[in-house]
Amino acid sequence: EKMRVIVRCKPTTKERLIQLEKNEFILQRPKSNLRKNYPFERVVSETESTPELYKNHLQDLVDHILRGRSSSVIAFGAGGTGKSYTTRGVDGLVRSFGRDIFKGLRGDTNSMLSLSVLMSAITAPVQSNMTGRQITHEVLLDGLLPAGDVGDYRGGLHVREHPSKGFFVEGLNEVVINSEEELEKFIDSALHNCNAEDERRTAGGNGAPLKVHCLFSFKVRRRDGSGMVDTAELQVVDLAGYAREKKGGAQIARGGEKSGPLGEDIVLKAFLRIMSRC
């Protein structure tokens, strides 16, 4: 199994237009008998909690990384659908994966766990005098910097290419986890910085990001009998949601950025290009 698609439903107080039957969404058009079925590999109802989602659908990835296999969990969808709640909440995937991976390595003197956190802040587009087009500016920030010191939008980290290792983020901190207390401390600090960037986005103003993507990377390094070190990685990615299009065209975000799935696809590709080597 190389890829699995899990669809999670968010509770709503409005009229329910979607019905669930096993692993299918059934869309019912209001005031008509027209129905459309959308099958998915796995469907999680709104009554299933985040810990239940993790246990039933994702916990096996912990065994994967402990066996030397790398995985990525990517939360993607429209804005306000619960991606950050699922990944970065109190009982979110980041904490669950971190705790279980650390527990799985307990007593193994030939292995170690490390954590790095990358934030991708998409700022207001700038006007290019050469092409006349608006170019979105992406700034990479270190999520493990001290609380409140989340970087400067005039600078940020840079993506480099190594001749043999490929792309990587120059200057991104990676901390070794030696205890559960350290794990909780670093995750708390990273979540605080991610939330601070989200608050800047919500507040608006000069320099505020339009979108914030967060990438949490857990790496397990294990030394074998010959002294060689194998590295496996589990990434949890919270991708900022795109704005739903309204009738008559796409919504326009702050700074003139064209929003919607097509605009988001550009940002998605730009961020995913460095995921395999960060």
C-alpha positions as CSV (number, residue, x, y, z in Angstrom):
1,E,0.0,0.0,0.0
2,K,1.7,3.2,-1.2
3,M,-1.1,5.7,-0.7
4,R,-4.4,5.8,1.2
5,V,-7.1,8.5,1.0
6,I,-9.0,9.1,4.2
7,V,-12.0,11.6,4.1
8,R,-13.1,13.0,7.5
9,C,-16.5,14.7,7.9
10,K,-16.9,17.8,10.1
11,P,-20.0,18.2,12.2
12,T,-22.4,20.9,11.0
13,T,-25.5,22.6,12.3
14,K,-26.8,23.3,8.8
15,E,-29.0,21.1,6.7
16,R,-27.2,17.9,6.0
17,L,-26.7,17.3,2.3
18,I,-24.3,14.4,2.6
19,Q,-25.1,10.9,3.7
20,L,-22.5,8.2,4.6
21,E,-22.9,4.6,3.6
22,K,-19.8,2.5,4.5
23,N,-17.0,4.2,2.4
24,E,-19.2,6.3,0.2
25,F,-20.4,9.9,0.3
26,I,-23.9,10.3,-1.1
27,L,-24.7,13.9,-2.1
28,Q,-28.4,14.7,-2.1
29,R,-29.5,17.7,-4.1
30,P,-32.0,19.8,-2.0
31,K,-35.7,19.5,-2.9
32,S,-35.1,16.8,-5.5
33,N,-34.4,13.0,-5.8
34,L,-31.1,13.5,-7.5
35,R,-28.2,11.7,-5.8
36,K,-24.5,11.4,-6.6
37,N,-22.3,8.7,-5.0
38,Y,-18.6,9.3,-4.3
39,P,-16.6,6.2,-3.2
40,F,-13.4,6.6,-1.1
41,E,-11.0,4.2,0.4
42,R,-11.8,5.2,3.9
43,V,-14.5,7.6,5.3
44,V,-14.5,8.9,8.9
45,S,-17.8,10.1,10.2
46,E,-18.2,13.3,12.4
47,T,-18.8,11.1,15.5
48,E,-15.3,9.6,15.3
49,S,-12.8,11.5,17.5
50,T,-9.3,12.3,16.4
51,P,-7.7,9.7,18.8
52,E,-10.1,7.1,17.2
53,L,-9.1,8.2,13.7
54,Y,-5.5,7.8,14.6
55,K,-5.9,4.4,16.2
56,N,-8.2,3.0,13.4
57,H,-6.4,4.4,10.3
58,L,-2.9,5.8,11.0
59,Q,-1.3,4.2,14.0
60,D,0.2,1.4,11.9
61,L,2.6,4.1,10.4
62,V,4.4,4.1,13.7
63,D,5.4,0.5,13.1
64,H,6.4,1.5,9.5
65,I,9.0,4.1,10.8
66,L,10.3,1.7,13.5
67,R,10.9,-0.8,10.7
68,G,12.8,1.7,8.6
69,R,10.1,2.8,6.2
70,S,9.2,6.5,5.6
71,S,5.6,7.9,5.4
72,S,3.8,11.2,5.1
73,V,0.4,12.2,6.5
74,I,-1.0,15.2,4.6
75,A,-4.1,17.1,5.7
76,F,-5.6,18.9,2.7
77,G,-8.9,20.5,2.0
78,A,-11.0,23.7,2.1
79,G,-10.5,26.3,4.8
80,G,-12.3,25.7,8.1
81,T,-12.8,22.0,7.6
82,G,-10.7,20.9,10.7
83,K,-7.3,20.2,9.3
84,S,-5.4,22.0,12.0
85,Y,-7.7,20.6,14.7
86,T,-6.9,17.1,13.4
87,T,-3.1,17.5,13.1
88,R,-2.2,20.1,15.7
89,G,-5.0,19.9,18.3
90,V,-4.7,18.8,21.9
91,D,-5.3,15.2,20.9
92,G,-3.9,15.7,17.4
93,L,-1.8,13.5,15.1
94,V,1.4,15.3,15.9
95,R,1.3,14.5,19.6
96,S,0.1,10.9,19.0
97,F,2.8,10.0,16.5
98,G,5.5,11.6,18.6
99,R,4.5,9.7,21.8
100,D,4.1,6.4,20.1
101,I,7.4,6.6,18.2
102,F,9.3,7.5,21.3
103,K,7.7,4.7,23.2
104,G,8.6,2.3,20.4
105,L,12.3,3.2,20.7
106,R,12.5,3.0,24.5
107,G,15.3,0.7,25.5
108,D,16.9,0.7,22.0
109,T,20.4,2.0,22.5
110,N,21.2,1.9,18.8
111,S,18.4,4.2,17.8
112,M,17.4,7.9,18.3
113,L,14.5,10.1,17.5
114,S,14.7,13.7,16.2
115,L,12.2,16.4,15.4
116,S,12.2,19.3,13.0
117,V,9.3,21.7,12.2
118,L,9.1,23.8,9.1
119,M,6.5,26.6,8.5
120,S,5.8,27.9,5.1
121,A,4.3,31.4,5.2
122,I,2.7,32.6,2.0
123,T,2.8,36.4,2.0
124,A,1.0,38.9,-0.1
125,P,1.9,38.8,-3.8
126,V,4.2,41.4,-5.3
127,Q,3.9,43.0,-8.7
128,S,6.5,42.1,-11.3
129,N,7.5,45.1,-13.4
130,M,8.9,42.7,-16.1
131,T,5.9,40.5,-16.6
132,G,3.1,42.5,-15.0
133,R,2.0,39.4,-13.1
134,Q,1.6,39.1,-9.3
135,I,4.0,36.7,-7.7
136,T,3.2,35.1,-4.4
137,H,6.1,35.2,-1.9
138,E,6.8,32.2,0.1
139,V,9.0,32.4,3.3
140,L,10.2,29.3,5.1
141,L,10.4,29.6,8.9
142,D,11.8,27.4,11.6
143,G,9.0,26.2,13.9
144,L,11.5,25.3,16.7
145,L,12.8,28.8,17.3
146,P,12.2,30.2,20.8
147,A,8.5,31.1,21.5
148,G,7.8,34.5,19.9
149,D,10.9,34.5,17.7
150,V,9.3,33.1,14.5
151,G,11.4,34.8,12.0
152,D,11.5,37.9,9.8
153,Y,9.4,38.1,6.6
154,R,12.3,40.0,4.9
155,G,14.4,36.8,5.2
156,G,13.6,33.3,6.2
157,L,15.2,29.9,5.4
158,H,16.3,28.8,2.0
159,V,16.0,25.7,0.0
160,R,19.3,24.3,-1.3
161,E,20.2,21.3,-3.5
162,H,22.9,18.8,-2.5
163,P,24.5,16.9,-5.3
164,S,23.7,13.5,-3.8
165,K,21.1,14.1,-1.1
166,G,18.8,16.3,-3.1
167,F,16.8,19.3,-1.8
168,F,17.1,20.4,1.8
169,V,16.3,23.5,4.0
170,E,19.5,25.2,5.0
171,G,19.6,26.2,8.7
172,L,16.5,24.3,9.8
173,N,16.9,23.1,13.4
174,E,16.6,19.4,14.2
175,V,16.5,18.4,17.8
176,V,17.2,15.0,19.3
177,I,14.6,13.7,21.7
178,N,16.0,12.1,24.9
179,S,12.8,12.0,27.1
180,E,9.1,12.3,27.0
181,E,9.4,15.6,28.8
182,E,11.7,17.0,26.0
183,L,9.3,15.7,23.4
184,E,6.3,17.5,24.9
185,K,8.4,20.7,25.4
186,F,9.5,20.8,21.8
187,I,6.1,20.0,20.3
188,D,4.4,22.6,22.6
189,S,6.9,25.2,21.4
190,A,6.4,24.3,17.7
191,L,2.6,24.3,18.1
192,H,2.8,27.7,19.8
193,N,4.8,29.1,16.9
194,C,2.4,27.7,14.3
195,N,-0.5,29.1,16.2
196,A,1.2,32.5,16.4
197,E,1.6,32.6,12.6
198,D,-2.1,31.7,12.3
199,E,-3.0,34.5,14.6
200,R,-0.9,36.9,12.5
201,R,-2.7,35.7,9.4
202,T,-6.1,36.3,11.0
203,A,-5.1,39.7,12.3
204,G,-3.9,40.9,8.9
205,G,-1.9,44.0,8.5
206,N,1.4,44.7,6.8
207,G,3.7,41.6,6.6
208,A,0.9,39.2,7.8
209,P,0.9,35.9,5.9
210,L,-2.0,34.9,3.7
211,K,-1.6,31.2,4.4
212,V,0.6,29.1,6.7
213,H,1.6,25.5,6.0
214,C,3.2,23.5,8.8
215,L,5.4,20.4,8.4
216,F,6.4,18.2,11.4
217,S,9.1,15.7,10.7
218,F,10.0,12.8,13.0
219,K,13.2,11.0,12.0
220,V,14.4,7.7,13.4
221,R,18.1,6.8,12.9
222,R,19.2,3.3,13.7
223,R,22.8,2.0,13.6
224,D,23.2,-1.6,12.5
225,G,25.8,-4.2,13.4
226,S,28.2,-2.9,10.7
227,G,28.0,0.6,12.0
228,M,25.9,1.9,9.1
229,V,23.1,4.3,10.0
230,D,19.6,3.9,8.4
231,T,17.2,6.8,8.5
232,A,13.4,6.6,8.3
233,E,11.0,9.6,8.5
234,L,7.4,10.3,9.3
235,Q,6.0,13.6,8.2
236,V,2.8,15.3,9.4
237,V,1.7,18.1,7.1
238,D,-1.0,20.7,7.8
239,L,-1.6,22.4,4.5
240,A,-3.5,25.7,4.7
241,G,-7.0,25.4,3.2
242,Y,-8.1,27.0,0.0
243,A,-11.1,29.3,-0.1
244,R,-14.3,28.0,-1.6
245,E,-15.2,29.7,-4.8
246,K,-18.3,31.8,-4.9
247,K,-20.7,32.3,-7.8
248,G,-19.2,34.5,-10.4
249,G,-15.6,33.6,-9.8
250,A,-13.0,32.8,-7.2
251,Q,-12.7,34.7,-4.0
252,I,-9.9,37.3,-3.8
253,A,-7.8,37.1,-0.6
254,R,-5.8,39.9,1.0
255,G,-3.2,41.4,-1.3
256,G,-5.1,40.5,-4.4
257,E,-4.2,36.8,-4.3
258,K,-6.6,34.7,-6.4
259,S,-7.8,31.9,-4.2
260,G,-9.6,28.6,-4.9
261,P,-8.4,25.1,-5.8
262,L,-6.4,26.2,-8.8
263,G,-4.5,28.9,-7.0
264,E,-3.9,26.5,-4.1
265,D,-2.5,23.9,-6.4
266,I,0.4,26.3,-7.2
267,V,1.2,26.7,-3.5
268,L,0.8,23.0,-2.8
269,K,3.4,22.1,-5.5
270,A,5.8,24.7,-4.2
271,F,5.7,23.4,-0.7
272,L,5.7,19.6,-1.5
273,R,8.8,20.0,-3.6
274,I,11.0,20.0,-0.5
275,M,9.1,17.5,1.6
276,S,11.2,14.5,0.6
277,R,14.5,16.1,1.7
278,C,13.9,18.4,4.6
